[in-house]
């Protein structure tokens, strides 16, 4: 049983459409939901939180369909929002006092340990915290009620590089027992990708792929070569292409076909996740030929 | 046991873990029966994905170097080190005979090949 | 029910401070003899209710309550329930101020039982009008509604208070000096209850469908 199953979900807004997105968040693993700004990541996350209802398809959490108001399931979720939603005029202590009673498995000791670890002063008001500190507070709350699923919407925004690295250890600690699952979304590929087991890539409201990160990286090929290698037959085989006076650089979905086409003629490299996202979002830049 | 991961070598991370653990087993640094860190602990320590370390362990298991037991973790298997060494020697021999065939095709004689080997050796050491 | 109680507690923690701001206003009202129960009860309790609603939407979205393991129905119910402690707090304020005023000048403030009932009904009616709008409108619309409500409550309670003080008939009526018209009381009570039920139903329907961005 997967922790989260998105089954063909769709949602239509003015000027934006999410259509037929299917993916899972697997138990005991870290899943990265990546894609450019406005690709639909936050909408997908809000569907899991029942803040937004899908027009088509269904969402399953812990094997249970989200049709009625499945509020109880949220007790098993630690949610870190992209923007702080805490009451600005309250101290962290007051804020905690408001939140704790809603969770039957709230662990005050764990919470204080995180406050210490993140160097968060309990008597400060939320509004006195920096963006990164608010994120840490949000994380401390999310990790203090034995959640089985941690959902983080753009968690690295506002975090300094030092803490981003520390976050890797923190998240790895969470999945040591194999029972917890983590989903994070990100529009920039970043340090978190290092520990992601699965990558779900959405672009313009559509699912591009859902695979283990290792497969994604090994399967794709980054081809670099002279412009004379490109012609009308070859261009369509690229996912994304960048051409300059000095040559081209392009992403292909299959390493084997890249080898077959360009072996010995061009440089064929293993792309980084960032390059895969970049070229997929960019496309072939047809406008240059119009 | 040390495991050092390079992000720029181009070699897949699971393969780097595989060959470094294999090395430690072959040199005897990891004796038969000694336990390896859990897949998740290793992933955490190296700050890489669980699936990557899992794959490395699976490869090690397939190569007969480690045994994994559910709930108990992974251990260096009792396979005879001599046997493993012989297997690898055999692999080297096979590679060498391929090289010899290739060299003949290019018209290189034994002396040329030895000279080539020596220069490659020096390069590797330097 | 436990969750609703926790949500009410949250509203209380969020906005009890507003009472502190309002106390000087109430003392001033007492001093100028404009104090009716409306000033002491309706003003602070509706003010605190509006404040708690505003805090729940402080970034334009009620994401905090939506992230909690509570149903939308519980969230709606809790806002109506929050009116109870806020009104009780207002009544407490009224009694304390009455006692203090009467220590200085005996019998300077008196409250009738009927006035008490009227004030509670007015409170319920105001909340019943405000909350469906709150659960329905976006942040911009809500800003206007909030302003209008605060104006109505702030000026209205003062004005009605003065009006009652200046009209001997009304004053006698509110003090319960002559027999109240039972039909009138029962009628208004029934009206307020109908309003409350319709309001809760509307709020529930509106919030159930709301998308939280």
XYZ file of N, CA, C and O in Angstrom, chain A residues 11 13 43 46 49-54 69-75 77 79 81-90 94-95 97-99 101-103 125 153, chain C residues 2-4 6-7 9-11 13-18 52 55-59 61 63-74 208-213:
312
model
N -7.748 19.146 -12.568
C -8.353 20.337 -11.967
C -8.241 21.466 -12.984
O -7.182 21.678 -13.567
N -8.587 25.490 -13.728
C -8.709 26.864 -13.251
C -8.672 27.769 -14.464
O -8.336 27.321 -15.564
N -0.930 22.671 -6.221
C -2.310 22.196 -6.332
C -2.380 20.722 -5.956
O -3.278 20.295 -5.219
N -2.097 20.448 -2.248
C -3.328 20.892 -1.571
C -4.443 19.864 -1.708
O -5.319 19.782 -0.868
N -3.996 17.542 1.049
C -4.402 18.145 2.317
C -5.904 18.423 2.346
O -6.405 19.022 3.294
N -6.601 18.071 1.298
C -8.039 18.348 1.165
C -8.362 19.831 1.216
O -9.430 20.237 1.674
N -7.438 20.632 0.773
C -7.718 22.065 0.689
C -8.369 22.348 -0.661
O -9.136 23.275 -0.825
N -8.001 21.527 -1.633
C -8.541 21.643 -2.983
C -9.085 20.267 -3.362
O -8.474 19.248 -3.046
N -10.247 20.253 -3.998
C -10.807 18.981 -4.445
C -10.587 18.803 -5.933
O -10.824 19.727 -6.705
N -10.147 17.624 -6.360
C -9.945 17.424 -7.801
C -11.273 17.376 -8.560
O -12.283 16.924 -8.006
N -14.935 14.201 4.449
C -13.944 15.053 5.082
C -13.063 14.123 5.917
O -13.433 13.730 7.009
N -11.939 13.747 5.348
C -11.070 12.774 6.015
C -10.100 13.479 6.947
O -8.889 13.309 6.861
N -10.660 14.276 7.854
C -9.824 15.102 8.723
C -8.876 14.281 9.586
O -7.744 14.680 9.815
N -9.366 13.125 10.041
C -8.537 12.310 10.946
C -7.203 11.939 10.324
O -6.204 11.832 11.011
N -7.211 11.720 8.999
C -5.963 11.325 8.337
C -4.900 12.409 8.455
O -3.715 12.126 8.413
N -5.358 13.662 8.591
C -4.377 14.754 8.684
C -3.571 14.675 9.980
O -2.519 15.300 10.086
N -4.066 13.919 10.938
C -3.281 13.759 12.153
C -1.980 13.008 11.866
O -0.998 13.140 12.567
N -0.269 13.420 9.191
C 0.521 14.184 8.229
C 1.219 15.345 8.926
O 0.617 16.051 9.727
N 2.719 18.779 7.885
C 2.625 19.624 6.700
C 3.484 20.870 6.860
O 3.365 21.593 7.847
N 4.190 24.219 4.890
C 3.672 25.012 3.777
C 4.773 25.880 3.172
O 5.792 26.145 3.806
N 4.565 26.310 1.933
C 5.574 27.167 1.307
C 5.625 28.549 1.956
O 6.646 29.215 1.921
N 4.489 28.989 2.532
C 4.512 30.256 3.254
C 4.097 29.954 4.687
O 3.245 29.115 4.917
N 4.673 30.692 5.618
C 4.303 30.479 7.015
C 2.842 30.871 7.196
O 2.404 31.893 6.710
N 2.072 30.016 7.858
C 0.678 30.360 8.086
C 0.379 30.524 9.569
O -0.754 30.526 9.992
N 1.415 30.628 10.371
C 1.189 30.760 11.808
C 0.728 32.170 12.147
O 0.958 33.093 11.384
N 0.087 32.288 13.325
C -0.407 33.598 13.735
C 0.781 34.473 14.106
O 1.482 34.216 15.082
N 0.967 35.525 13.317
C 2.165 36.361 13.428
C 2.346 37.001 14.816
O 3.463 37.191 15.260
N 1.244 37.337 15.472
C 1.385 38.111 16.707
C 1.571 37.235 17.944
O 1.670 37.749 19.052
N 1.615 35.922 17.747
C 1.791 35.040 18.900
C 3.252 34.618 19.047
O 3.993 34.564 18.076
N 3.025 30.160 22.551
C 1.563 30.250 22.420
C 1.089 29.470 21.201
O 0.085 28.774 21.240
N 1.835 29.638 20.122
C 1.467 28.983 18.870
C 1.442 27.468 19.079
O 0.515 26.771 18.664
N 1.036 25.981 21.919
C -0.083 25.653 22.808
C -1.398 25.532 22.039
O -2.282 24.777 22.418
N -1.523 26.302 20.986
C -2.743 26.201 20.174
C -2.741 24.888 19.384
O -3.747 24.193 19.316
N -1.592 24.563 18.807
C -1.549 23.423 17.879
C -1.534 22.054 18.573
O -2.203 21.118 18.121
N -2.829 20.457 21.154
C -3.991 19.635 21.544
C -4.709 18.950 20.378
O -5.477 18.019 20.605
N -4.466 19.393 19.167
C -5.155 18.770 18.039
C -4.559 17.412 17.664
O -5.144 16.669 16.890
N -3.358 17.148 18.171
C -2.688 15.907 17.791
C -2.587 14.977 18.991
O -1.965 15.328 19.998
N 8.140 36.176 18.973
C 6.895 36.123 18.215
C 7.179 35.638 16.801
O 8.276 35.837 16.278
N 6.040 21.660 1.098
C 5.865 22.428 -0.126
C 6.994 23.458 -0.202
O 7.040 24.374 0.621
N -14.445 17.652 21.095
C -13.147 18.045 21.649
C -12.451 19.010 20.700
O -11.910 20.047 21.105
N -12.480 18.688 19.397
C -11.824 19.533 18.409
C -12.460 20.910 18.357
O -11.759 21.922 18.246
N -13.793 20.954 18.439
C -14.483 22.253 18.408
C -14.060 23.080 19.622
O -13.748 24.265 19.506
N -11.273 22.878 21.189
C -9.899 23.347 20.969
C -9.855 24.523 19.996
O -9.032 25.429 20.140
N -10.745 24.504 19.023
C -10.798 25.619 18.071
C -11.307 26.889 18.765
O -10.810 27.989 18.507
N -10.957 27.506 21.913
C -9.835 27.919 22.769
C -8.825 28.726 21.959
O -8.304 29.742 22.398
N -8.575 28.251 20.730
C -7.666 28.951 19.822
C -8.171 30.371 19.560
O -7.417 31.333 19.659
N -9.470 30.512 19.271
C -10.040 31.835 19.016
C -9.871 32.739 20.222
O -9.597 33.928 20.095
N -7.527 32.491 22.625
C -6.114 32.885 22.769
C -5.768 33.984 21.769
O -5.045 34.926 22.062
N -6.327 33.849 20.567
C -6.014 34.804 19.513
C -6.477 36.214 19.838
O -5.802 37.178 19.513
N -7.662 36.332 20.443
C -8.241 37.682 20.450
C -8.639 38.242 21.804
O -9.208 39.320 21.851
N -8.308 37.537 22.895
C -8.747 38.095 24.169
C -8.096 39.445 24.461
O -8.639 40.275 25.169
N -6.955 39.663 23.838
C -6.253 40.914 24.070
C -7.034 42.145 23.619
O -6.806 43.233 24.096
N -7.928 41.898 22.655
C -8.699 43.032 22.148
C -9.578 43.644 23.226
O -9.937 44.813 23.163
N -10.773 37.209 15.615
C -10.347 35.810 15.478
C -10.515 35.342 14.030
O -9.687 34.595 13.510
N -7.596 36.847 12.051
C -6.329 36.150 12.269
C -6.284 34.817 11.523
O -5.247 34.424 11.005
N -7.430 34.149 11.467
C -7.449 32.863 10.772
C -7.161 33.017 9.279
O -6.829 32.057 8.601
N -7.346 34.243 8.788
C -7.121 34.473 7.361
C -5.977 35.459 7.137
O -5.984 36.179 6.146
N -5.020 35.494 8.058
C -4.098 36.627 8.013
C -3.272 36.717 6.732
O -2.897 37.794 6.333
N -3.032 35.605 6.086
C -2.291 35.710 4.823
C -3.217 35.553 3.629
O -2.803 35.130 2.566
N -5.426 33.356 3.333
C -5.970 32.005 3.259
C -6.066 31.388 4.640
O -5.182 31.604 5.470
N -5.247 28.746 5.897
C -4.501 27.503 5.734
C -4.204 26.801 7.050
O -4.135 25.585 7.101
N -4.032 27.593 8.104
C -3.696 26.944 9.369
C -4.811 26.009 9.809
O -4.576 24.832 10.066
N -6.043 26.527 9.856
C -7.137 25.659 10.303
C -7.326 24.508 9.318
O -7.640 23.395 9.720
N -7.101 24.782 8.028
C -7.292 23.724 7.029
C -6.270 22.604 7.178
O -6.535 21.462 6.803
N -5.092 22.936 7.730
C -4.059 21.906 7.862
C -4.294 21.026 9.089
O -3.722 19.953 9.204
N -5.131 21.482 10.004
C -5.357 20.732 11.241
C -6.255 19.516 10.989
O -7.039 19.517 10.041
N -6.148 18.520 11.852
C -7.022 17.353 11.677
C -8.437 17.619 12.184
O -8.925 16.951 13.080
N -9.080 18.622 11.630
C -10.472 18.934 11.990
C -11.265 19.069 10.698
O -10.720 19.444 9.665
N -12.553 18.769 10.767
C -13.363 18.855 9.556
C -13.786 20.310 9.330
O -13.724 21.143 10.231
N -14.232 20.564 8.115
C -14.707 21.919 7.817
C -15.933 22.240 8.670
O -16.114 23.377 9.105
N -16.763 21.227 8.896
C -17.964 21.452 9.698
C -17.568 21.888 11.108
O -18.181 22.787 11.693
N -16.521 21.261 11.641
C -16.066 21.632 12.987
C -15.537 23.059 13.015
O -15.731 23.791 13.981
N -17.779 24.379 2.972
C -17.534 23.030 2.491
C -16.978 23.052 1.068
O -16.138 22.262 0.693
N -17.497 23.977 0.285
C -17.110 24.028 -1.122
C -15.871 24.890 -1.374
O -15.337 24.903 -2.468
N -15.473 25.642 -0.361
C -14.386 26.585 -0.575
C -13.039 25.890 -0.845
O -12.717 24.898 -0.229
N -12.311 26.465 -1.788
C -10.957 25.965 -2.074
C -9.975 26.814 -1.279
O -10.066 28.035 -1.279
N -9.060 26.147 -0.646
C -8.088 26.886 0.155
C -6.765 26.927 -0.575
O -6.150 25.898 -0.810
N -6.379 28.105 -0.962
C -5.164 28.247 -1.780
C -3.945 28.487 -0.926
O -4.040 28.947 0.167
